[in-house]
Backbone as JSON, one array per atom type, in Angstrom:
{
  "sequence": "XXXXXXXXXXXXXXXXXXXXXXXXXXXXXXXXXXXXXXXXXXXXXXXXXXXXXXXXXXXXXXXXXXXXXXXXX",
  "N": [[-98.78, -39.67, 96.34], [-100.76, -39.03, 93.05], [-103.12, -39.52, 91.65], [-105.21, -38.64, 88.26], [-108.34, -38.82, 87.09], [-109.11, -38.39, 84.09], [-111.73, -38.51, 82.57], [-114.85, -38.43, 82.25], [-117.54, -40.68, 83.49], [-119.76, -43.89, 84.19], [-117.46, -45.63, 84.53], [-115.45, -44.65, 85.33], [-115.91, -43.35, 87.32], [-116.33, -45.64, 89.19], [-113.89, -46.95, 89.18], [-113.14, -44.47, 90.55], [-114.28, -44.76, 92.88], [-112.76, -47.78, 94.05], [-110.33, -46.73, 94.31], [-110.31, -44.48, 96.18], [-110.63, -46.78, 98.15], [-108.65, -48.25, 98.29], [-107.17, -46.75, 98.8], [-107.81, -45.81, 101.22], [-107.36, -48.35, 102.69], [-104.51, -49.49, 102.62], [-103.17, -46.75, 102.71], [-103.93, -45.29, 104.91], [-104.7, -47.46, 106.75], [-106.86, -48.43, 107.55], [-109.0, -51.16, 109.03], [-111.46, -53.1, 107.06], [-112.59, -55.15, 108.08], [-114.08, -53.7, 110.5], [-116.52, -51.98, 110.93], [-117.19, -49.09, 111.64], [-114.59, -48.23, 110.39], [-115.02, -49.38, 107.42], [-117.54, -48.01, 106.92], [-116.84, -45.37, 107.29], [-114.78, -45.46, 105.42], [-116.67, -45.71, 102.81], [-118.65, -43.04, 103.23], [-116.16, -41.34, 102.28], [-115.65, -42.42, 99.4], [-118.17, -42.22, 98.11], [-118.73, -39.41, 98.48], [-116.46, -38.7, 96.82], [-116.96, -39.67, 94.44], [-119.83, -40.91, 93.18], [-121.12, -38.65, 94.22], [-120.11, -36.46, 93.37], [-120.79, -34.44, 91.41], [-122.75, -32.99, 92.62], [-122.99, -29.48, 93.42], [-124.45, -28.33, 95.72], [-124.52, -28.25, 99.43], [-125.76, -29.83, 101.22], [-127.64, -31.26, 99.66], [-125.47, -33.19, 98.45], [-124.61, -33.82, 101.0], [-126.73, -35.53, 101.4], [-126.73, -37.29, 99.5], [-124.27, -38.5, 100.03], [-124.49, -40.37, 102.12], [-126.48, -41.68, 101.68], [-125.58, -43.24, 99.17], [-123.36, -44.72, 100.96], [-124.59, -45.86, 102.98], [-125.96, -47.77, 101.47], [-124.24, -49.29, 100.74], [-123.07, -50.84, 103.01], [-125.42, -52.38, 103.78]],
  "CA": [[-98.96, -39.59, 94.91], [-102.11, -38.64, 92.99], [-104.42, -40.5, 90.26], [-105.91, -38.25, 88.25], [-109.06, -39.68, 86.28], [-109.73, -37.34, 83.36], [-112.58, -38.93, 81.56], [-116.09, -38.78, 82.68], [-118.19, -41.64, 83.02], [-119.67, -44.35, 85.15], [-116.63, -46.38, 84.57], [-114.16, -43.99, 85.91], [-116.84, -43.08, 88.73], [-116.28, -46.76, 89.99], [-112.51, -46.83, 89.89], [-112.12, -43.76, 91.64], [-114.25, -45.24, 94.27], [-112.35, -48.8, 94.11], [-109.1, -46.74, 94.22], [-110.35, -43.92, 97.65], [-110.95, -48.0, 99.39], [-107.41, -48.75, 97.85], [-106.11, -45.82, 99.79], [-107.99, -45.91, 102.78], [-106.87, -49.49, 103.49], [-102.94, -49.45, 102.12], [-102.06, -45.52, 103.61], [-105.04, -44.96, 106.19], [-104.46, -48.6, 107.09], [-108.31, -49.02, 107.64], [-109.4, -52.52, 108.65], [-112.98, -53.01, 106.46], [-114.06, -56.0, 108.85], [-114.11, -52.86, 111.89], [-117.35, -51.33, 110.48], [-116.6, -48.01, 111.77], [-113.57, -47.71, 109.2], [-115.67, -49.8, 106.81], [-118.58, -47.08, 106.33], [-116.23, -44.1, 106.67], [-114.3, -44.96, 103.48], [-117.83, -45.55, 101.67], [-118.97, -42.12, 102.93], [-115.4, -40.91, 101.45], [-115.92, -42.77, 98.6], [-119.51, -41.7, 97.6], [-118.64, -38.36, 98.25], [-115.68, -38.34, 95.7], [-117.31, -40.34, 93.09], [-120.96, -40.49, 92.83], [-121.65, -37.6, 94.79], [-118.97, -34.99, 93.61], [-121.64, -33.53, 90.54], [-123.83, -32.0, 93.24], [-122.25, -28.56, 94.29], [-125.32, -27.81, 96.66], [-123.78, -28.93, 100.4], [-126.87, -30.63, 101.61], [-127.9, -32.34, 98.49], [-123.89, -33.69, 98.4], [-124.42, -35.21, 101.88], [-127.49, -36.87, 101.48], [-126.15, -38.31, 98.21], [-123.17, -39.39, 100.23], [-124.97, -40.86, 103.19], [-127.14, -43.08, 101.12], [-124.64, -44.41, 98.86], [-122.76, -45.03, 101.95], [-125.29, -46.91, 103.76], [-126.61, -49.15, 100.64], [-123.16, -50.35, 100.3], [-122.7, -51.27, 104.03], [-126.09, -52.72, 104.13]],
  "C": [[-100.42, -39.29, 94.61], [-102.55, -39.49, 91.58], [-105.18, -39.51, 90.15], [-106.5, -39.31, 87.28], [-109.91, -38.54, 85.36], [-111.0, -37.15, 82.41], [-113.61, -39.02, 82.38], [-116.94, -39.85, 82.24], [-118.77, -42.49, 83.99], [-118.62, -45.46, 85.4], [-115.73, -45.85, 85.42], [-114.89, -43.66, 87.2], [-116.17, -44.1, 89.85], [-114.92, -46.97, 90.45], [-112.3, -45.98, 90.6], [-112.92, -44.15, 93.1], [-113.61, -46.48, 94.78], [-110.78, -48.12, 94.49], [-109.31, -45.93, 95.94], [-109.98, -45.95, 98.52], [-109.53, -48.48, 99.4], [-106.25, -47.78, 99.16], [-105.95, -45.66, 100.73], [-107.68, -47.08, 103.54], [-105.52, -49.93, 103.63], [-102.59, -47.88, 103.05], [-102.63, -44.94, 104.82], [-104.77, -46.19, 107.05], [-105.47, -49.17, 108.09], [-108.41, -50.32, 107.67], [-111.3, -52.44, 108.54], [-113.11, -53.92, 107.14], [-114.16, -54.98, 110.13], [-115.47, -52.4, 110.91], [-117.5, -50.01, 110.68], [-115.47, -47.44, 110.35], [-114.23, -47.88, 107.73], [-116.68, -48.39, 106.29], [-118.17, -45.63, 106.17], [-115.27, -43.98, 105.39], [-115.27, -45.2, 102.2], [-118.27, -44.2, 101.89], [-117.75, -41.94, 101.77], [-115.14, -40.82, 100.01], [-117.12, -42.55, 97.42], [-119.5, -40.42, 97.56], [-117.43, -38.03, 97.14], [-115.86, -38.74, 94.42], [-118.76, -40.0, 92.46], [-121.77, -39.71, 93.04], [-121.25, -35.97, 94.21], [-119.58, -34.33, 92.59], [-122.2, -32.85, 90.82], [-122.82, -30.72, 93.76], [-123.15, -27.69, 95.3], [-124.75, -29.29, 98.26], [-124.56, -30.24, 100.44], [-127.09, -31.57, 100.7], [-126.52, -33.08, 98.49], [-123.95, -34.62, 99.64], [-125.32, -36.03, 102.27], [-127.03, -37.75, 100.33], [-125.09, -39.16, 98.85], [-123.66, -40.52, 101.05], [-125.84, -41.77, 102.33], [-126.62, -43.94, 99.95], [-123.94, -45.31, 99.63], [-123.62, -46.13, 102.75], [-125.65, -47.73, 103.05], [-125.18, -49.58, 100.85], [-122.21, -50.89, 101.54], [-123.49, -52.07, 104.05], [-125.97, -54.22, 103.23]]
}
């Protein structure tokens, strides 16, 4: 199934990253205490939410990579 989220904002930002962790742990069946699975559904997550405004590559995966790591750290 799909969730779209048609409203821009940082509200909807946050659910669609609360919903990727929703997905990656229910249909990926990711366990977040493995830290491995843990930091690959925050990249996933940072790149579909607070990252996905940049359409320059590079700039997109440092944006992802350091959302990703504050929110492991």
């Amino acid at each position: 199934f799909k969730i779209y989220i048609c409203q821009q904002g940082i509200y909807n930002q946050v659910l669609l990253h609360e919903l990727i962790h929703v997905y990656d742990s229910c249909a990926k069946k990711w366990d977040f205490t493995n830290q491995e699975h843990l930091f690959c559904s925050e990249m996933r997550a940072a790149y579909h939410s607070q990252c996905a405004h940049l359409s320059d590559a590079t700039q997109r995966y440092e944006c992802t990579r350091k959302h990703a790591t504050q929110s492991v750290d």
